[in-house]
Amino acid sequence: MNVILRNKVEGLGLRGDIVEVAEGYARNFLFPKGHALKASPGAMDQAAKMRTSRDQKDQTAREAATAIASSLVPKTITISAKASSEGKLFGSISAADVADAVKAQTDIDIDRKSIEVDNIKTVGAHTATASLHSDVSFPINIEVVAAE
């Protein structure tokens, strides 16, 4: 049975996609949850509009992510943390710490869930990776300094 997806369905497709699914899956899961509607000629036009809307939103999100990346890549974010005299931190730097520091120093709000931080437990220069869009991933330069 051909259905038009009204929402993103994991493992199946995105909003506006026309997909072939088993009749029972459509009748028992997709239709009652409002995730899909039966593909008919009138619904095909609606699906085309959904795809156009999705593509425009995706393009806008990609452009915004690219603008944020171009402004953050040349900068170095400084984070102060308690450290021993040997330069080892008491604890570690998390993605939330990086997101807070980026917000405080550049006024750019990045969700902590989109930042990947390797185990930062020493003072010095480190790098975190931010993925703001499926096509836009960039490094964030971090300088960890000992708090006075």
Backbone as a ProteinNet text record, in pm:
[ID]
protein_1_A
[PRIMARY]
MNVILRNKVEGLGLRGDIVEVAEGYARNFLFPKGHALKASPGAMDQAAKMRTSRDQKDQTAREAATAIASSLVPKTITISAKASSEGKLFGSISAADVADAVKAQTDIDIDRKSIEVDNIKTVGAHTATASLHSDVSFPINIEVVAAE
[TERTIARY]
84.3	0	89.2	58.1	132.1	70	155.9	111	200.4	146.9	223.1	250.4	376.7	413.7	383.5	317.9	284.9	390.8	470.5	577.6	698.3	810.8	928	902.9	921.1	907.4	1043.1	1102.1	1235.7	1239.6	1335.7	1354.1	1262.1	1174.7	1079.9	1096	1096.8	1112.3	1079.9	1081.3	1057.6	920.8	881.3	752.8	738.3	625.8	598.7	645.7	718.8	765.6	650.6	650.2	553.4	626.5	577.8	645.8	547.8	602.4	525.2	541.7	429.8	433.4	329.7	342.8	243.8	111.2	2.8	-129.1	-157.8	-116.6	-138.6	-60.5	61.7	144.2	78.5	27.8	-38.6	-167.4	-249	-378.7	-365.6	-269.3	-258.4	-164.5	-71.5	23.5	24	49.9	69.7	-56.9	-170.3	-294.3	-344.7	-354.5	-406.1	-318.6	-187.4	-96.7	-88.7	-149.1	-145.4	-14.3	63.5	192.5	181.1	69.4	57.4	-87.9	-105.9	-237.9	-227	-339.2	-339.5	-309	-225.6	-185.3	-298.8	-352.8	-455.8	-410.9	-473.7	-428.9	-428.8	-531	-534.2	-426.8	-399.5	-298	-157.7	-141.4	-10	30.4	-65.8	-36	4.8	-65.7	-34.2	106	142.9	275.7	383.8	358.1	454.8	474.8	366.2	376.8	453.3	430.2	503.3	653	689.1	830.4	893.7	820.6	872.4	895.2	798.9	811.2	929	943.1	1053.7	1187.9	1197.8	1322.9	1358.7	1258	1284.6	1332.6	1269.1	1311.8	1452.3	1481.7	1614.6	1719.6	1689.4	1782.9	1808.7	1703.6	1718.1	1802.5	1777	1854.1	2000.4	2026	2163.9	2236.8	2169.7	2232.3	2262.5	2170.6	2193.6	2310.4	2318.1	2427.5	2560.9	2561.5	2684.4	2730.9	2636.8	2672.4	2731.9	2672.8	2726.6	2865.6	2882	3012.3	3118.7	3086.8	3186.8	3226.7	3135.7	3172.7	3245.7	3221.7	3284.4	3419.7	3441.1	3563.9	3690.2	3697.8	3822.7	3843.5	3742.4	3752.6	3800.8	3858.8	3897.6	3815.6	3745.7	3661.3	3744	3747	3824.6	3732.3	3770.8	3695.4	3789.2	3748.3	3831.9	3772.2	3860.8	3817.6	3922.5	3880.1	3973.6	4069.6	4197.1	4298.5	4408.2	4478.5	4591.6	4712.9	4819.5	4941.3	5005.5	4973.4	5026.8	4944.6	4831.3	4749.7	4634.4	4609.9	4496.9	4373.6	4260.3	4137.2	4076.1	4008.4	3928.4	3790.5	3774.2	3652.7	3688.2	3592.9	3619.8	3530.4	3559.7	3480.6	3375	3249.6	3138.7	3087.5	2997.1	2935.2	2854.9	2793.2	2717.5	2810.8	2930.2	3028.2	3069.7	3090.7	3129.1	3014.9	2892.2	2776.9	2759.7	2775.2	2763.7	2873.4	2995.1	3106.5	3088	3038.9	3013	2906.5	2800.6	2693.4	2746.4	2828.4	2879.9	2979.1	3061.5	3168.6	3132.3	3036.5	3003	2856.4	2773.3	2628.6	2560.6	2621.7	2562.8	2514.5	2386.9	2326.4	2333.3	2407.3	2419.7	2368.4	2287	2235	2349.1	2355.9	2464.3	2459.3	2341.7	2328.4	2392.7	2416.8	2479.8	2632.2	2685.2	2829.8	2885.9	2992.2	3060	3197.5	3217.8	3343.1	3412.7	3538.7	3617.4	3657	3705.1	3735.1	3840.9	3798.1	3890.5	3914.5	4035	4068.2	4198.7	4251.1	4376.4	4363.6	4449.7	4457.6	4527.1	4486.2	4549.9	4449.4	4498.4	4415.1	4348.9	4220.2	4142.3	4044.6	3979.6	3882.1	3756.2	3640.6	3510.9	3448.9	3355.9	3290.7	3143	3095.6	2954.2	2888.7	2772	2694.8	2558.3	2545	2421.7	2321.2	2368.1	2283.5	2347.4	2270.1	2325.7	2440.7	2443.3	2549.7	2656.8	2633.9	2725.8	2779.4	2907.4	2977.1	3109.9	3145.6	3267	3333.6	3464	3535.3	3519.3	3517.9	3519.8	3651.1	3733.4	3861.9	3839.7	3893.3	3874.5	4010.4	4022.5	4142.1	4098.4	4145.6	4111.7	4222.3	4182.2	4279.1	4243.9	4345.4	4324.4	4258.8	4154.9	4085.9	4172.9	4172.9	4255.2	4184.8
-116.8	0	123.6	221.2	346.8	445.9	507.8	609.5	732	845.2	970	1001.4	1017.6	1045.1	1189.9	1208.1	1342.2	1391	1300.6	1331.8	1246.2	1278.1	1193.3	1064.5	951	821.1	752.8	723.7	663.8	534	521.9	400.5	390.4	490.4	483.9	600.8	722.2	837.3	967.5	1073.9	1208.2	1258.1	1371.6	1432	1456.5	1411.7	1431	1317.5	1222	1108.6	1012.8	955.8	852.8	719.6	633	506.8	390.6	275.4	151.5	79.3	51.4	-18.8	-130.3	-221.2	-328	-266	-325.8	-271.7	-270.6	-376.4	-383.6	-277.5	-249.4	-146.9	-9.2	16.2	143.9	154.4	51.3	53.9	54.7	-19.2	-34.8	64.6	122.6	212.9	352.3	361.1	491.5	577.8	520.2	597.8	640.4	549.3	592.4	697	690.7	786.6	918.5	922.6	1044.4	1065.1	958.1	970.2	964.8	914.7	898.3	909.2	927.1	921.3	843.6	786.8	702.6	786.7	733.1	805.6	804.1	922.1	939.7	1054.4	1072.6	1181.8	1319.4	1349.5	1478.4	1487	1375.1	1372.6	1384.3	1344.1	1356	1502.8	1590.7	1733.5	1784.8	1737.7	1776.1	1728.1	1608.1	1554.4	1639.9	1686.8	1772.4	1902.5	1958.2	2080.6	2054	1936.6	1901.2	1890.9	1828.1	1813.6	1949.5	2038	2172.1	2248.3	2240.4	2306.4	2250	2117.1	2051.8	2095.9	2102.8	2142.4	2287.6	2374.7	2514.9	2528.8	2457.1	2462.3	2405.7	2298.1	2237	2334	2403.6	2500.5	2615.1	2664.2	2771.5	2726.7	2605.9	2552.6	2532.9	2486.7	2467.1	2601.2	2703.8	2836	2893.6	2877.1	2926.3	2852.9	2722.1	2643.7	2682.9	2709.6	2751.1	2887.6	2977.9	3110	3098.8	3015	2994.9	2932.9	2834.7	2768.6	2867.6	2952.8	3046.6	3149.5	3179.7	3275.1	3209	3080.2	3013.4	2949	2904	2830.8	2913.1	3040.8	3113.2	3151.2	3139.8	3182.1	3068.9	3108.1	3013	3044.8	2945.2	2960	2925.2	3014.8	2993.7	2947.5	2837.8	2782.8	2771.4	2827.8	2813.9	2706.4	2624.4	2514.4	2493.9	2437.4	2408.8	2299.3	2322.7	2227.2	2216.3	2103	2082.2	2157.6	2157.1	2226.4	2157.7	2028.9	1956.9	1982.1	2051.1	2081	1985	1895.9	1803.1	1867.1	1853.8	1914.1	1828.6	1895.7	1826.1	1805.3	1698.1	1674.3	1678.4	1715.6	1724.9	1831.5	1867	1965.1	1888	1926.7	1857.8	1942.4	1883.8	1955	2074.5	2060.3	2171.9	2287.6	2256.1	2360.4	2435.6	2361.1	2422.7	2510	2459.7	2536.9	2665.2	2657.1	2775.8	2877.5	2829.5	2919.4	2986.2	2911.9	2969.3	3078.3	3051.9	3150.2	3274.7	3257	3370.7	3454.7	3391	3463.4	3512.6	3448.5	3488.5	3522.5	3498.6	3521.4	3434.5	3320	3222	3105.6	3072.6	2966.9	2834.6	2738.6	2606.1	2504.1	2411.7	2307.1	2213.5	2179.7	2093.9	1955.7	1912.4	1780.3	1773.8	1888.9	1889.7	1904.2	1908.6	1922	1789.3	1744.7	1621.5	1658.4	1624	1657.3	1527.9	1514.7	1402.3	1432.3	1335.4	1345.1	1453.1	1573.2	1683.8	1688.2	1649	1645.9	1717.5	1793.7	1865.4	2009.8	2093.9	2233	2236.9	2327.8	2343	2355.3	2338	2352.6	2218.9	2223.8	2105.6	2143	2041.2	2063.7	1983.4	2047.2	1980.6	1990.2	1902	1903	1935.7	2031.1	2068.4	2026	1961.9	1920.5	1987.7	2101.1	2177.6	2137.6	2066.5	2021.8	1895.1	1814.7	1689.4	1712.5	1829.7	1860.9	1953.9	2010	2108.8	2059.9	2027.6	1986.1	2060.9	2117.3	2198.6	2187.4	2217.7	2210.8	2340.4	2326.2	2441.6	2434.1	2536.9	2541.4	2586.3	2507.5	2533.5	2548.9	2651	2669.3	2656.9	2552.6	2531.6	2592	2681.8	2746.2	2713.3	2713.7	2686.6	2806.3	2780.4	2886.9	2933	3060.7	3117.7	3105.6
0	0	0	-83.6	-87.5	8.9	91.1	185.1	172.7	216.6	220.2	366.6	400.4	538.9	574.7	688.6	738.2	835.6	889.7	984.4	949.2	1009.8	995	1073.1	1007	1071.2	1060.9	1176.9	1182	1103.2	1014.1	936.3	815.9	796.5	685.9	590.8	642.3	554.7	624	545.9	596	553.6	608	577.9	427.5	370.9	228.9	140.1	193.3	113.6	86.4	-31.1	-66.5	-56.6	33.1	58.2	47.3	17.5	9.5	143.1	210.6	338.3	336.6	431.6	445.5	490.1	443.4	473.3	623.7	692.8	836.8	912	869.1	932.5	917.8	797.6	773	855.6	852.6	919.3	1072	1126.1	1270.8	1339.2	1264	1328.5	1265.5	1136.2	1072.8	1072.4	1033.1	1026	1163.8	1262.5	1394.1	1463.3	1443.5	1507.1	1429.9	1310	1229.9	1156.4	1140.4	1072.4	920.8	870.3	725.3	682.7	551	491.2	361.1	319.9	201	78.1	-9.6	-130.1	-230.9	-260.6	-363.1	-452.1	-566.8	-655.5	-587.6	-508.4	-438.1	-332.1	-267.4	-163.2	-222.1	-345.7	-410.8	-422.2	-452.5	-458.6	-320.5	-219	-81.8	-45.1	-91	-63	-128.3	-249.3	-317.2	-239.3	-185.3	-104.9	24.3	85.4	207	179.5	66.6	31.9	6.3	-62.8	-90.3	39.8	131.2	261.1	338.5	337.8	408.3	351.1	218.5	154.9	186.8	191.4	224.7	368.2	461.1	601.3	617	544.2	549.4	497.1	388.4	330.8	429	494	591.9	710.1	758.1	870.7	832.2	710.5	663.9	656.2	602.8	592.8	731	826.1	961.5	1027.2	1008.4	1065.1	1003.1	873.9	806	857	880.7	933.3	1073	1155.6	1291.5	1283.9	1195.7	1181.4	1136.3	1039.7	989.5	1095.6	1188.4	1292.9	1409.5	1435.1	1549.1	1518.9	1397.1	1364.5	1392.5	1357.1	1384.6	1531	1614.8	1753.8	1843.6	1955.4	2058.7	2183	2232.3	2349.9	2472.8	2571.4	2693.4	2805.7	2868.2	2980.2	3098.6	3212.6	3331.2	3421.2	3476.5	3562.9	3671.5	3781.7	3889.9	3845.8	3870.7	3826.2	3931.7	3926.2	4016.9	3963.5	4041.8	3998.2	3877.7	3855.3	3738.4	3611.9	3625.1	3507.6	3485.4	3580.4	3567.5	3631.6	3563.3	3613.3	3723.1	3815.6	3915.2	3852.3	3780	3701.9	3554.5	3471	3328.1	3267.1	3143.5	3069.6	2990.5	3007.3	2939.2	2822.9	2746.6	2635	2685.4	2802.3	2860.6	2895.8	2947	2978	2851.6	2743.1	2615.9	2563.9	2569.2	2521.1	2601.8	2733.9	2818.8	2787.6	2765.8	2735.3	2599.2	2501.5	2369.2	2381	2455.4	2474.7	2544.7	2647.4	2724	2643.6	2561	2492.6	2353.8	2287.8	2150.6	2132.4	2233.7	2228.8	2122.3	2091.6	1999.8	2084.1	2069.7	2150.5	2074.1	2128.4	2068.3	2168.8	2123.1	2210.1	2249.9	2376.4	2425.4	2361.3	2317.1	2255.7	2117.9	2056.5	1924.8	1934.7	2055.9	2075.8	2125.8	2061.5	2102.1	2157	2284.2	2352	2391.3	2348.8	2396.9	2540.8	2608.8	2751	2777.1	2817.6	2845.4	2995.7	3035.9	3178	3209.9	3112.1	3135.6	3089	3141.7	3100.1	2964.2	2876.3	2746.3	2634.2	2512.3	2393.1	2358.1	2331.2	2294.7	2184.6	2127.9	2022.6	2050.9	2031.1	2037.7	1899.2	1869.6	1739.6	1757.1	1678.6	1682.3	1551.2	1560.9	1443.8	1452.1	1385	1390.6	1283.6	1181.8	1071.7	1018.2	949	897.8	799.9	735.8	640.5	697.7	816.5	872.6	1006.7	1007.9	1128.7	1130.8	1246.4	1251.2	1387.7	1393.5	1522.3	1601.1	1731.9	1822.1	1899	1885.6	1954.5	2097.2	2191.7	2334.1	2400.7	2482.4	2564.4	2710.5	2777.2	2917.3	3002.2	3093.9	3181.7	3325.7	3411	3553.6	3619.7	3697.5	3769.8	3885.4	3909.2	4018.3	4149.4
[MASK]
++++++++++++++++++++++++++++++++++++++++++++++++++++++++++++++++++++++++++++++++++++++++++++++++++++++++++++++++++++++++++++++++++++++++++++++++++++

